[in-house]
Coordinates of C-alpha atoms and ligand atoms in Angstrom, one line a residue:
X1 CA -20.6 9.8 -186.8
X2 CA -20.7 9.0 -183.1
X3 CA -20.1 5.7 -183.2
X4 CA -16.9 6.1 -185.7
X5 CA -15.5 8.6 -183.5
X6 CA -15.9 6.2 -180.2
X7 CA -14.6 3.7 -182.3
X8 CA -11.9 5.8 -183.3
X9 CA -11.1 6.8 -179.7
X10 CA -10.9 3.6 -178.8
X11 CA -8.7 2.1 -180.9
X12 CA -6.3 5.1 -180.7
X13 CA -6.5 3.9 -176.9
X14 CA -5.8 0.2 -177.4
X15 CA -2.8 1.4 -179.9
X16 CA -1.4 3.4 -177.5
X17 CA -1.7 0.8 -174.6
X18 CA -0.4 -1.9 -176.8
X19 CA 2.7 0.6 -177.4
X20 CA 3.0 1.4 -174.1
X21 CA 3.2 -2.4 -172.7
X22 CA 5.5 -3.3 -175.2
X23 CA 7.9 -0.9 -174.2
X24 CA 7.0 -1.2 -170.4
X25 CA 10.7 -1.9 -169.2
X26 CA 14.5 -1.7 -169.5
X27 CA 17.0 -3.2 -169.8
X28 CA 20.1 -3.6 -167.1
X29 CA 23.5 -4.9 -166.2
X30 CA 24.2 -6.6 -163.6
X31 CA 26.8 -4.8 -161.2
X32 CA 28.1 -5.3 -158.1
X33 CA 30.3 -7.6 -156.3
X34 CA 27.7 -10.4 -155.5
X35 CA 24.4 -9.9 -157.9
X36 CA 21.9 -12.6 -157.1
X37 CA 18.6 -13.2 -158.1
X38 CA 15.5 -14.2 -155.9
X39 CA 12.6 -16.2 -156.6
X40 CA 10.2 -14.1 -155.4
X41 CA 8.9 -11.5 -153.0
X42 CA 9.4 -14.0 -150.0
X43 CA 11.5 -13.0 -146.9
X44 CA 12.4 -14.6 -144.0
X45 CA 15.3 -13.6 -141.4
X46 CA 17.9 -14.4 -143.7
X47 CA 16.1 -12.7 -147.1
X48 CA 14.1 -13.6 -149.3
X49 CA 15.1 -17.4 -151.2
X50 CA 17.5 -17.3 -153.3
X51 CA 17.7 -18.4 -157.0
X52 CA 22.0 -18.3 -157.2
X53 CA 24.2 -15.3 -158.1
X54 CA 25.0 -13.9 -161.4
X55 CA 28.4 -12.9 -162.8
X56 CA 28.0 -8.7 -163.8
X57 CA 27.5 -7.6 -167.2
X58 CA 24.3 -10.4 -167.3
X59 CA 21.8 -8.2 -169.3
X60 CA 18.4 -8.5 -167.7
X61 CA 15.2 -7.0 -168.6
X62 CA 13.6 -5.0 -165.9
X63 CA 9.4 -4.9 -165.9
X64 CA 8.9 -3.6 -162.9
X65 CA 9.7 -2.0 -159.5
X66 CA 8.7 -3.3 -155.8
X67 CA 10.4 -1.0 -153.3
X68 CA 13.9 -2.1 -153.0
X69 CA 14.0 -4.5 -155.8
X70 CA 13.3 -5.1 -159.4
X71 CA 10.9 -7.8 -161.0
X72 CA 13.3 -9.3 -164.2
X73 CA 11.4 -11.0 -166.8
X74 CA 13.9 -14.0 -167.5
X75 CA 12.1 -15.6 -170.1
X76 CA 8.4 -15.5 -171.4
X77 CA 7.0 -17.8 -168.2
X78 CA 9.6 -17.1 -165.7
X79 CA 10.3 -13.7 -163.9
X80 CA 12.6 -13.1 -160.6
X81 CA 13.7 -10.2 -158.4
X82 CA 16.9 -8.4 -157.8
X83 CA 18.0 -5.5 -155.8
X84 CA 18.0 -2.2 -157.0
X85 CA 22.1 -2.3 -156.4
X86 CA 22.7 -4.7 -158.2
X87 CA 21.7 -3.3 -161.7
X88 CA 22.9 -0.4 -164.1
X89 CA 20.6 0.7 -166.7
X90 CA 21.4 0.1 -170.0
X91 CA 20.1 3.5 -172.5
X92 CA 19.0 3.1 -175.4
X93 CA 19.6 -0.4 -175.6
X94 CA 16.2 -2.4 -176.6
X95 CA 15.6 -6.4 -176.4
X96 CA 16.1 -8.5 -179.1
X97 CA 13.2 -10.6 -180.2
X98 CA 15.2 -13.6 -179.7
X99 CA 18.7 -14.9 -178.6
X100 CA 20.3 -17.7 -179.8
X101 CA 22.6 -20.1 -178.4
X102 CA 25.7 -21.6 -181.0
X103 CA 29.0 -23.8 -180.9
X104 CA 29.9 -25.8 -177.7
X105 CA 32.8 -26.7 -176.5
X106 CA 34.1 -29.6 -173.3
X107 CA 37.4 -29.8 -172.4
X108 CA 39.4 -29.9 -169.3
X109 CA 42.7 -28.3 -168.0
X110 CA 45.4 -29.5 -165.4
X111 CA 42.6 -28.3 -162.5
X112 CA 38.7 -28.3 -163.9
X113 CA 36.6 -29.1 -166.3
X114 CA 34.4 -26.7 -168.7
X115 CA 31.5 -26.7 -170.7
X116 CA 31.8 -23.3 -172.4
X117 CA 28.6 -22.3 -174.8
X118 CA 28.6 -19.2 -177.2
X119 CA 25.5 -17.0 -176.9
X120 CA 24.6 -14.1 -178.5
X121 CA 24.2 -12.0 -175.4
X122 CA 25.4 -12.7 -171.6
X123 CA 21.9 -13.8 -170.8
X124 CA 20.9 -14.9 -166.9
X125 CA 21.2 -18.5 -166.0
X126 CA 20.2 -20.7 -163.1
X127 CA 21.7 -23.6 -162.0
X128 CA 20.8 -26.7 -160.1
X129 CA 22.5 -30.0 -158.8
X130 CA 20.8 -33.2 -159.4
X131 CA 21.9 -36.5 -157.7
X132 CA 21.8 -40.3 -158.9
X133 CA 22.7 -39.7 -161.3
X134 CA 24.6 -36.4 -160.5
X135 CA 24.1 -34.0 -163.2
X136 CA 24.5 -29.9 -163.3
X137 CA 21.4 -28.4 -164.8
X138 CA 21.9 -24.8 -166.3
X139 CA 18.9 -23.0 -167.6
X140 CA 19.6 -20.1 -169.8
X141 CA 16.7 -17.7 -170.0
X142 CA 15.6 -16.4 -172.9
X143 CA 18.2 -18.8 -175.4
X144 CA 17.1 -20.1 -178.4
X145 CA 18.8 -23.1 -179.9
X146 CA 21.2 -22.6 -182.7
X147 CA 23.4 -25.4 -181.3
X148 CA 24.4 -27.9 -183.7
X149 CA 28.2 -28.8 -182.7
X150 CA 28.9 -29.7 -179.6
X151 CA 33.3 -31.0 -179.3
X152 CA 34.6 -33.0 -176.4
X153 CA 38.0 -33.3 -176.1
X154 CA 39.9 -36.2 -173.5
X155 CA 41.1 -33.0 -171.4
X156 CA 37.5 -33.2 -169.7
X157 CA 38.1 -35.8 -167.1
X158 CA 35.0 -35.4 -164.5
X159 CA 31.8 -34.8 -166.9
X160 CA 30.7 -37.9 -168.5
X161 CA 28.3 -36.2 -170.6
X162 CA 26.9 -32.6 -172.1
X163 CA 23.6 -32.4 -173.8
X164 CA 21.1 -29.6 -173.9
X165 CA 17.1 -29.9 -174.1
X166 CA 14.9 -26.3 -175.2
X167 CA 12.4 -27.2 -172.4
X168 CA 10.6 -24.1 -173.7
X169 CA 10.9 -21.3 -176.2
X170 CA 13.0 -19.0 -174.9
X171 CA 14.3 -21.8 -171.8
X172 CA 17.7 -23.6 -173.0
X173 CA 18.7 -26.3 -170.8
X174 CA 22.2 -27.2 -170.4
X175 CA 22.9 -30.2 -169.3
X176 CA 26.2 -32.5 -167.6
X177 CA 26.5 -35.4 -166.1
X178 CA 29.3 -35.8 -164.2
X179 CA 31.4 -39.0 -163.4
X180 CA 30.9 -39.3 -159.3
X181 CA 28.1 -39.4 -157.3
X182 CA 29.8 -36.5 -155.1
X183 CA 29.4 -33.0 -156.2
X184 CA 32.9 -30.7 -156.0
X185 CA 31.5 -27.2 -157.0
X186 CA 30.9 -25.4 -160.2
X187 CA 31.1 -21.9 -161.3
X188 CA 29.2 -20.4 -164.1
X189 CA 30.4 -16.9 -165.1
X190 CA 31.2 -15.2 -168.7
X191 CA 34.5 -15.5 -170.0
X192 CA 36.7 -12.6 -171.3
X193 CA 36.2 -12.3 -174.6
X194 CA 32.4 -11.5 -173.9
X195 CA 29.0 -13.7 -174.6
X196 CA 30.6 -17.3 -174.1
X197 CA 29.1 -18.6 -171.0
X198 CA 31.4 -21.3 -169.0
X199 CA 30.5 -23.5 -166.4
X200 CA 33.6 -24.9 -164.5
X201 CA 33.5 -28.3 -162.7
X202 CA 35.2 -29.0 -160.0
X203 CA 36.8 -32.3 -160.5
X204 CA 37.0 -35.0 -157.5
X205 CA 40.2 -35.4 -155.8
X206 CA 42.2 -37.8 -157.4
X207 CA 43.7 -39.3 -154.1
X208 CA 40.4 -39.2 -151.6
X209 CA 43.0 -38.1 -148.7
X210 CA 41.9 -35.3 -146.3
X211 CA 45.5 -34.1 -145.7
X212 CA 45.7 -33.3 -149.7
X213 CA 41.9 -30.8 -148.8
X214 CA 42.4 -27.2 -148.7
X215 CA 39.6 -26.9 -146.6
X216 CA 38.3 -23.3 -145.2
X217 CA 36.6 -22.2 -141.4
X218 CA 34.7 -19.5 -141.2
X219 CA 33.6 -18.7 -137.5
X220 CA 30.3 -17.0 -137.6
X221 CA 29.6 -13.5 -136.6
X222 CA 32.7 -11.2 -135.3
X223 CA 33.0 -7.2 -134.5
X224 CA 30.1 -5.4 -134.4
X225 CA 28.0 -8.5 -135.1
X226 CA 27.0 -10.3 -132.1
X227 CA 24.9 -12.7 -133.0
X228 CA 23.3 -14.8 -130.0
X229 CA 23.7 -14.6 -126.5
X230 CA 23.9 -17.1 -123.8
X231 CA 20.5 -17.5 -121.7
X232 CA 22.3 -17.7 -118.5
X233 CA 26.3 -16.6 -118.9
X234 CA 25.4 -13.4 -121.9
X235 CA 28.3 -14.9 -123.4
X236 CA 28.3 -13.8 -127.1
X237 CA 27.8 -16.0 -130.3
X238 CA 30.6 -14.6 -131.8
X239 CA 33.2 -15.3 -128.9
X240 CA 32.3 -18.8 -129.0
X241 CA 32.0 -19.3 -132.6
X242 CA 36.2 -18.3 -132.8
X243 CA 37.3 -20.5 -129.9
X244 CA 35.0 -23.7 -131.7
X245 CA 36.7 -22.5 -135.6
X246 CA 40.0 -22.1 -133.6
X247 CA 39.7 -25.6 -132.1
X248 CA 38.7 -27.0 -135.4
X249 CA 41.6 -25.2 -136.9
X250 CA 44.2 -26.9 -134.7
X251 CA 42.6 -30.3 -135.0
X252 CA 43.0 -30.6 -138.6
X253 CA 46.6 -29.4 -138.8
X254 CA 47.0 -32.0 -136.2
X255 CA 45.6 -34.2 -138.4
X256 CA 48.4 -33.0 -141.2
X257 CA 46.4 -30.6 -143.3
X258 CA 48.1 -28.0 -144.2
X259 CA 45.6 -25.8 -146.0
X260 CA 43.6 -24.2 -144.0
X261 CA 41.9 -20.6 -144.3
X262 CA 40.2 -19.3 -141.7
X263 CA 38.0 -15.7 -142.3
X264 CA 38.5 -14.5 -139.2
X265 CA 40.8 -15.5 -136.2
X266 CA 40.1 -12.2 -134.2
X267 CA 37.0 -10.2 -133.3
X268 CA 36.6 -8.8 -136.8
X269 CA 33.6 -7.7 -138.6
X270 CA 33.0 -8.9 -142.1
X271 CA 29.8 -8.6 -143.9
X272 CA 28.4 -12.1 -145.7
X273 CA 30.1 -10.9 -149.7
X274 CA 33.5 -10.2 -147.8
X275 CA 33.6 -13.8 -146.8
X276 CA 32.8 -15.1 -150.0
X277 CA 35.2 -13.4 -152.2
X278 CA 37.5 -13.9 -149.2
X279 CA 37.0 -17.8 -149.8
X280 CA 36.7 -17.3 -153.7
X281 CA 40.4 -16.1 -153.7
X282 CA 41.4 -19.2 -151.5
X283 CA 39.1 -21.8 -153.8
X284 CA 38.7 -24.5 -150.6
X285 CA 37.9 -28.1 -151.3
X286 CA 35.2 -27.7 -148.7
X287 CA 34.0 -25.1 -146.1
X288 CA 33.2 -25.4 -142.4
X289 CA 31.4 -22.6 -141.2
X290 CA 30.4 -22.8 -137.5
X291 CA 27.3 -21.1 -135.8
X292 CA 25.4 -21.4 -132.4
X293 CA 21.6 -21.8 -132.3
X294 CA 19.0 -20.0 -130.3
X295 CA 15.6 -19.6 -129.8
X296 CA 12.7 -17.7 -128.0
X297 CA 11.8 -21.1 -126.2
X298 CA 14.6 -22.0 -124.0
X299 CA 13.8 -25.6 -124.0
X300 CA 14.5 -26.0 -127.8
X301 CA 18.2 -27.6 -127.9
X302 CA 20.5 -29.9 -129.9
X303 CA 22.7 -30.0 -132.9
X304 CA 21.8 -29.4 -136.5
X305 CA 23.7 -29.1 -139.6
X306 CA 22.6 -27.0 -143.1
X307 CA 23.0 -27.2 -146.5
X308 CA 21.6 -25.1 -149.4
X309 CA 22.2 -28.1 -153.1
X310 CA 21.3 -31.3 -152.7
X311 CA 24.7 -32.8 -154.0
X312 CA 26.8 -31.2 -150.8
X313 CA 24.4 -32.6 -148.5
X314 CA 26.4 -35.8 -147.6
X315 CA 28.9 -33.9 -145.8
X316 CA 26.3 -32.6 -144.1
X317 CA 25.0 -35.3 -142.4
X318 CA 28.4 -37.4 -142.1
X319 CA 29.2 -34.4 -139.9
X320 CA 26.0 -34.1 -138.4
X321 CA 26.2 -37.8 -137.2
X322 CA 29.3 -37.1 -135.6
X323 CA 28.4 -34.4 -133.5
X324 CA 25.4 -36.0 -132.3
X325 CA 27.6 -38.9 -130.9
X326 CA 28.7 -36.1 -128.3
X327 CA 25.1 -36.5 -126.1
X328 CA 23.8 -34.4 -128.1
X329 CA 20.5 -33.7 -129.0
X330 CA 19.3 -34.3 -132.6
X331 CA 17.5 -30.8 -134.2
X332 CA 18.2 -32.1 -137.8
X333 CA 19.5 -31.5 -141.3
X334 CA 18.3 -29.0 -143.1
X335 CA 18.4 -28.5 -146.8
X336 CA 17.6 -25.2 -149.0
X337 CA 19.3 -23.2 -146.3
X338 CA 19.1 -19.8 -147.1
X339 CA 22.4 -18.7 -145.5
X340 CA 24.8 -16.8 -147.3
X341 CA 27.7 -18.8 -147.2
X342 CA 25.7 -22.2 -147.8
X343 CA 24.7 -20.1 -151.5
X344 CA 28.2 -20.7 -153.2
X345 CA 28.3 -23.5 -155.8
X346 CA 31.9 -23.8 -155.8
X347 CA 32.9 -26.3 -153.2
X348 CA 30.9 -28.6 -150.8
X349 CA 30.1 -26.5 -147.8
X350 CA 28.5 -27.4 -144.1
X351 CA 27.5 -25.1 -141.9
X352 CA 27.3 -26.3 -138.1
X353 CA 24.7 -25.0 -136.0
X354 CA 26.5 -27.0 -133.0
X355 CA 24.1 -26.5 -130.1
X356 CA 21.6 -23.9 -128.5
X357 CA 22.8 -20.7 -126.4
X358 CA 19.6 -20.6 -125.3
X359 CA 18.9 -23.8 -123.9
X360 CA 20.3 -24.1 -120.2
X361 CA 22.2 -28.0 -121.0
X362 CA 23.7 -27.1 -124.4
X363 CA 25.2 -23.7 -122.6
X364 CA 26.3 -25.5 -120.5
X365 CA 28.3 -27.5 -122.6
X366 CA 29.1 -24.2 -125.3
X367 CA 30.8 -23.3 -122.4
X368 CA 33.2 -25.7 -121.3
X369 CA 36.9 -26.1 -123.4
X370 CA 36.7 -29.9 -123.9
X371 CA 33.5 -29.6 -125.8
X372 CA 35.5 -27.2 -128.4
X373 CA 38.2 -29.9 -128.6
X374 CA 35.4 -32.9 -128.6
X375 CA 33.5 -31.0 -131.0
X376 CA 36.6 -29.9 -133.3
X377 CA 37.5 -33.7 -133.4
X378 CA 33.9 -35.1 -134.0
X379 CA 33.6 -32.5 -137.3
X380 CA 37.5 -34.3 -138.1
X381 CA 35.5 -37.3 -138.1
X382 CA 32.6 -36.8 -140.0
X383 CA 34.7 -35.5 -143.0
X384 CA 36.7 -38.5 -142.8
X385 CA 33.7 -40.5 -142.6
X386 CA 32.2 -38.7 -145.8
X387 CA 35.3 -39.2 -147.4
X388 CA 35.0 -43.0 -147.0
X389 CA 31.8 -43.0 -148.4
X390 CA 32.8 -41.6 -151.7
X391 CA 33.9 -43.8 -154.8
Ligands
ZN401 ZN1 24.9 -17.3 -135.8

């Protein structure tokens, strides 16, 4: 008698359990102005690294809790976080055992190029560049293929190619190959009439001319934000940062371009998602965002240039080169920049770290007008340059 009612306790106890996993989360919408997803639990001083934004209304299914954010299960092997803002709860709404994926469609109109793919829920992606070839590579989570007709019209003019691979179960891979080496942008979001995902391409310029670039400045920092300060002067970063974006700006209307946006021209203060849908309304070719280094250890000094995907990193270092030719001091390119305006996939972006506040000789030099203007023209250059080196 014992042993069946120990038995029976026990598996009451692993029925229970088993019920109580299974139902161990919720699912959640994606709100907000600027949802993004992150790999892990990392953090650094710009947060924690980031995976790419989500459009809202992206159902996600929530497993857990870790102070400020939530732990999404994406797929069966791949989880990420988000922050509790950024979600809505969804009641009463459970998981399906499985989504599929169904009709595809690649076509083009007078400015980009799609790939649009029906799904049977708006599902979270992640999106990467790839160079040589250039390809964008979209993973769906939890998408199973149903795909079995995939049209391309003539409209599409930049993508070469579309394919997808299921690299696992519940892991659809979407696939393009574009027709240049140099990545423009893209921009994956649902469309309107609900659980087609798009991914837009950003075609390359027809005429390769930078007076034809609607190209975009962002001086870093402003109002109640700081940033640095100079060692010896205190001067702020963000004084310094406007009179280099306001050099830049006159340079390249000099230079006949007549598209320029700038996100701030006086001491304003805008947090990092204000800038981005500030540039998202103005859809630049490219962005020029413009920084000044520091460090605890004042003889740390030079130039440095950032980028977060792979295929806008050739900007990055045409503009790099450039600077450097100023005397300056060579700190590097970095890739898989975590800053927020290096995040968008939309246009080619370079951020310019252009020397140190905290090193005596590059203060020197942040302070004096001509650098601005040598500076403003150098950056001219280097897009130029990159320019040149496209086909
Ligand atoms: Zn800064």
């Amino acid at each position: 008698m014992k042993k069946w009612l120990l038995a029976g306790l026990v598996l009451s106890f692993l029925q229970s359990y088993a019920q109580d996993t299974a139902h161990h989360y919720f699912l959640a919408r994606t709100i907000g102005k600027l949802p993004f997803l992150e790999y892990g639990l990392g953090d650094d001083r710009l947060g924690g690294a980031k995976m790419g934004f989500l459009d809202s209304n992206v159902v996600l299914k929530i497993v857990d809790s870790v102070d400020a954010k939530y732990k999404v299960q994406l797929s069966r092997f791949h989880t990420a976080y988000i922050d509790k803002p950024n979600v809505e709860r969804l009641l009463n709404q459970k998981s399906r055992p499985y989504y599929l994926t169904n009709s595809w469609k690649v076509y083009g109109d007078d400015k980009y190029d799609y790939v649009s793919v029906n799904l049977d829920e708006k599902l979270p992606y992640h999106s990467q560049q790839q160079i040589n070839p250039s390809r964008i590579v979209v993973d769906v989570f939890g998408a199973t293929s149903n795909s079995n007709w995939i049209t391309q019209l003539k409209t599409a003019r930049e993508i070469k190619n579309a394919w997808y691979e299921q690299t696992e179960d519940d892991v659809f891979r979407v696939i393009i190959e574009l027709k240049h080496p140099q990545h423009w942008g893209h921009t994956i979001y649902y469309d309107t009439t609900g659980k087609r995902m798009v991914v837009r391409i950003k075609r390359q310029p027809a005429v390769l001319d930078i007076r034809k670039l609607r190209i975009a400045i962002d001086a870093g920092h402003g109002g109640t934000n700081s940033g640095a300060s100079g060692l010896m002067s205190g001067v702020l970063e963000k004084e310094y940062t406007l009179k280099f974006a306001k050099e830049l700006q006159a340079t390249l209307k000099k230079a006949g371009i007549n598209n320029i946006f700038m996100t701030r021209t006086k001491d304003t203060t805008l947090d990092m998602p204000e800038r981005i849908m500030m540039l998202r309304q103005f859809s630049p070719d490219i962005l020029i965002s413009i920084h000044l280094n520091s460090s605890g250890v004042d003889t740390v000094q030079g130039t440095s240039t950032y980028y977060r995907y792979i295929g806008f990193r050739p900007l990055t270092t045409a503009v790099l080169n450039q600077v450097m030719s100023l005397g300056l001091k060579e700190y590097g390119n970095v890739g898989n920049f975590n800053f927020s305006l290096s995040g968008p996939t939309d246009y080619p972006n370079c951020l310019v770290e252009v020397a140190f506040l905290s090193n005596p000789a590059d203060e020197k030099k942040i302070l004096n007008p001509k650098f601005h203007k040598a500076v403003a023209k150098k950056i001219l250059t280097g897009i130029t340059e990159w320019l040149k080196t496209l086909k």
